[in-house]
Amino acid sequence: KYLRKSWDPVCSIYSNQQADWPIKVISSVNDGILPFGHARELSQISANSEVIHVKDGAGHMLIWEKPTLVVDQVRMIEKEIRSVALRAG
């Protein structure tokens, strides 16, 4: 119940930010805590977002279960942010 009530304010915090910044949403179809649909909703706040769906059994603790995937995505977003910042001046 808490998650359903808190989700709209969480999305509004992000949606009040600049919408063109790159966003990576890593979500597992087997996450027993966060509903899978939340990844899609969160990704809709930016035109420059990507949803990475983990389908091979990993659950809620992706940082422990898929550390290489998470680190690789962080590195990729660092490159994308640098690119956006350079274009912005």
PDB file of C-alpha atoms in Angstrom:
ATOM      1  CA  LYS A   1       0.000   0.000   0.000  1.00  0.00           C
ATOM      2  CA  TYR A   2       2.803   2.408   0.905  1.00  0.00           C
ATOM      3  CA  LEU A   3       4.510   1.920  -2.445  1.00  0.00           C
ATOM      4  CA  ARG A   4       1.323   2.647  -4.383  1.00  0.00           C
ATOM      5  CA  LYS A   5       0.745   5.835  -2.365  1.00  0.00           C
ATOM      6  CA  SER A   6       4.342   7.023  -2.658  1.00  0.00           C
ATOM      7  CA  TRP A   7       4.945   6.283  -6.337  1.00  0.00           C
ATOM      8  CA  ASP A   8       3.377   9.450  -7.836  1.00  0.00           C
ATOM      9  CA  PRO A   9       5.451  11.792  -5.625  1.00  0.00           C
ATOM     10  CA  VAL A  10       8.617   9.871  -6.533  1.00  0.00           C
ATOM     11  CA  CYS A  11       7.903  10.237 -10.249  1.00  0.00           C
ATOM     12  CA  SER A  12       7.063  13.922  -9.828  1.00  0.00           C
ATOM     13  CA  ILE A  13      10.456  14.584  -8.233  1.00  0.00           C
ATOM     14  CA  TYR A  14      12.152  13.191 -11.315  1.00  0.00           C
ATOM     15  CA  SER A  15       9.734  14.716 -13.809  1.00  0.00           C
ATOM     16  CA  ASN A  16      10.439  18.214 -12.453  1.00  0.00           C
ATOM     17  CA  GLN A  17      14.037  17.788 -13.583  1.00  0.00           C
ATOM     18  CA  GLN A  18      15.441  18.387 -17.041  1.00  0.00           C
ATOM     19  CA  ALA A  19      13.726  15.806 -19.263  1.00  0.00           C
ATOM     20  CA  ASP A  20      16.569  15.236 -21.720  1.00  0.00           C
ATOM     21  CA  TRP A  21      19.111  13.822 -19.279  1.00  0.00           C
ATOM     22  CA  PRO A  22      19.811  10.141 -19.878  1.00  0.00           C
ATOM     23  CA  ILE A  23      18.132   7.757 -17.468  1.00  0.00           C
ATOM     24  CA  LYS A  24      18.719   4.012 -17.118  1.00  0.00           C
ATOM     25  CA  VAL A  25      16.014   2.041 -15.359  1.00  0.00           C
ATOM     26  CA  ILE A  26      17.169  -1.471 -14.491  1.00  0.00           C
ATOM     27  CA  SER A  27      14.268  -3.669 -13.523  1.00  0.00           C
ATOM     28  CA  SER A  28      13.706  -7.362 -12.941  1.00  0.00           C
ATOM     29  CA  VAL A  29      10.582  -9.207 -13.929  1.00  0.00           C
ATOM     30  CA  ASN A  30      11.185 -11.310 -10.788  1.00  0.00           C
ATOM     31  CA  ASP A  31      11.368  -8.396  -8.343  1.00  0.00           C
ATOM     32  CA  GLY A  32       9.009  -9.286  -5.505  1.00  0.00           C
ATOM     33  CA  ILE A  33       9.035  -5.783  -3.998  1.00  0.00           C
ATOM     34  CA  LEU A  34       8.800  -3.255  -6.841  1.00  0.00           C
ATOM     35  CA  PRO A  35       6.113  -3.973  -9.426  1.00  0.00           C
ATOM     36  CA  PHE A  36       7.552  -4.379 -12.915  1.00  0.00           C
ATOM     37  CA  GLY A  37       5.226  -1.675 -14.268  1.00  0.00           C
ATOM     38  CA  HIS A  38       7.029   0.924 -12.157  1.00  0.00           C
ATOM     39  CA  ALA A  39      10.077   0.664 -14.425  1.00  0.00           C
ATOM     40  CA  ARG A  40       7.979   1.596 -17.430  1.00  0.00           C
ATOM     41  CA  GLU A  41       6.335   4.493 -15.580  1.00  0.00           C
ATOM     42  CA  LEU A  42       9.673   5.831 -14.351  1.00  0.00           C
ATOM     43  CA  SER A  43      11.169   5.616 -17.819  1.00  0.00           C
ATOM     44  CA  GLN A  44       8.356   7.748 -19.255  1.00  0.00           C
ATOM     45  CA  ILE A  45       9.547  10.871 -17.437  1.00  0.00           C
ATOM     46  CA  SER A  46      12.438  11.347 -19.856  1.00  0.00           C
ATOM     47  CA  ALA A  47      12.604  11.295 -23.612  1.00  0.00           C
ATOM     48  CA  ASN A  48      16.149   9.976 -23.216  1.00  0.00           C
ATOM     49  CA  SER A  49      15.490   6.953 -21.014  1.00  0.00           C
ATOM     50  CA  GLU A  50      16.154   3.283 -21.420  1.00  0.00           C
ATOM     51  CA  VAL A  51      14.598   0.376 -19.544  1.00  0.00           C
ATOM     52  CA  ILE A  52      16.858  -2.630 -19.026  1.00  0.00           C
ATOM     53  CA  HIS A  53      14.739  -5.708 -18.297  1.00  0.00           C
ATOM     54  CA  VAL A  54      16.477  -8.451 -16.325  1.00  0.00           C
ATOM     55  CA  LYS A  55      14.726 -11.731 -17.077  1.00  0.00           C
ATOM     56  CA  ASP A  56      17.014 -14.492 -15.872  1.00  0.00           C
ATOM     57  CA  GLY A  57      15.925 -15.008 -12.279  1.00  0.00           C
ATOM     58  CA  ALA A  58      17.507 -12.016 -10.536  1.00  0.00           C
ATOM     59  CA  GLY A  59      15.146 -10.242  -8.170  1.00  0.00           C
ATOM     60  CA  HIS A  60      15.101  -7.044  -6.128  1.00  0.00           C
ATOM     61  CA  MET A  61      18.809  -6.803  -5.233  1.00  0.00           C
ATOM     62  CA  LEU A  62      20.255  -6.363  -8.705  1.00  0.00           C
ATOM     63  CA  ILE A  63      23.377  -4.640  -7.376  1.00  0.00           C
ATOM     64  CA  TRP A  64      24.282  -7.969  -5.708  1.00  0.00           C
ATOM     65  CA  GLU A  65      22.735 -10.330  -8.209  1.00  0.00           C
ATOM     66  CA  LYS A  66      23.885  -8.598 -11.405  1.00  0.00           C
ATOM     67  CA  PRO A  67      26.793  -6.335 -10.358  1.00  0.00           C
ATOM     68  CA  THR A  68      28.471  -6.387 -13.781  1.00  0.00           C
ATOM     69  CA  LEU A  69      25.264  -5.294 -15.492  1.00  0.00           C
ATOM     70  CA  VAL A  70      24.771  -2.437 -13.036  1.00  0.00           C
ATOM     71  CA  VAL A  71      28.404  -1.248 -13.276  1.00  0.00           C
ATOM     72  CA  ASP A  72      28.330  -1.401 -17.073  1.00  0.00           C
ATOM     73  CA  GLN A  73      25.143   0.693 -17.154  1.00  0.00           C
ATOM     74  CA  VAL A  74      26.654   3.259 -14.752  1.00  0.00           C
ATOM     75  CA  ARG A  75      29.693   3.566 -17.015  1.00  0.00           C
ATOM     76  CA  MET A  76      27.483   3.970 -20.076  1.00  0.00           C
ATOM     77  CA  ILE A  77      25.391   6.684 -18.450  1.00  0.00           C
ATOM     78  CA  GLU A  78      28.538   8.545 -17.368  1.00  0.00           C
ATOM     79  CA  LYS A  79      29.562   8.736 -21.025  1.00  0.00           C
ATOM     80  CA  GLU A  80      26.082   9.864 -22.064  1.00  0.00           C
ATOM     81  CA  ILE A  81      25.959  12.556 -19.357  1.00  0.00           C
ATOM     82  CA  ARG A  82      29.359  13.882 -20.427  1.00  0.00           C
ATOM     83  CA  SER A  83      28.073  14.079 -23.982  1.00  0.00           C
ATOM     84  CA  VAL A  84      24.906  15.975 -22.927  1.00  0.00           C
ATOM     85  CA  ALA A  85      26.950  18.336 -20.720  1.00  0.00           C
ATOM     86  CA  LEU A  86      29.381  19.104 -23.557  1.00  0.00           C
ATOM     87  CA  ARG A  87      26.500  19.898 -25.907  1.00  0.00           C
ATOM     88  CA  ALA A  88      24.929  22.165 -23.267  1.00  0.00           C
ATOM     89  CA  GLY A  89      28.189  24.037 -22.820  1.00  0.00           C
TER      90      GLY A  89
END
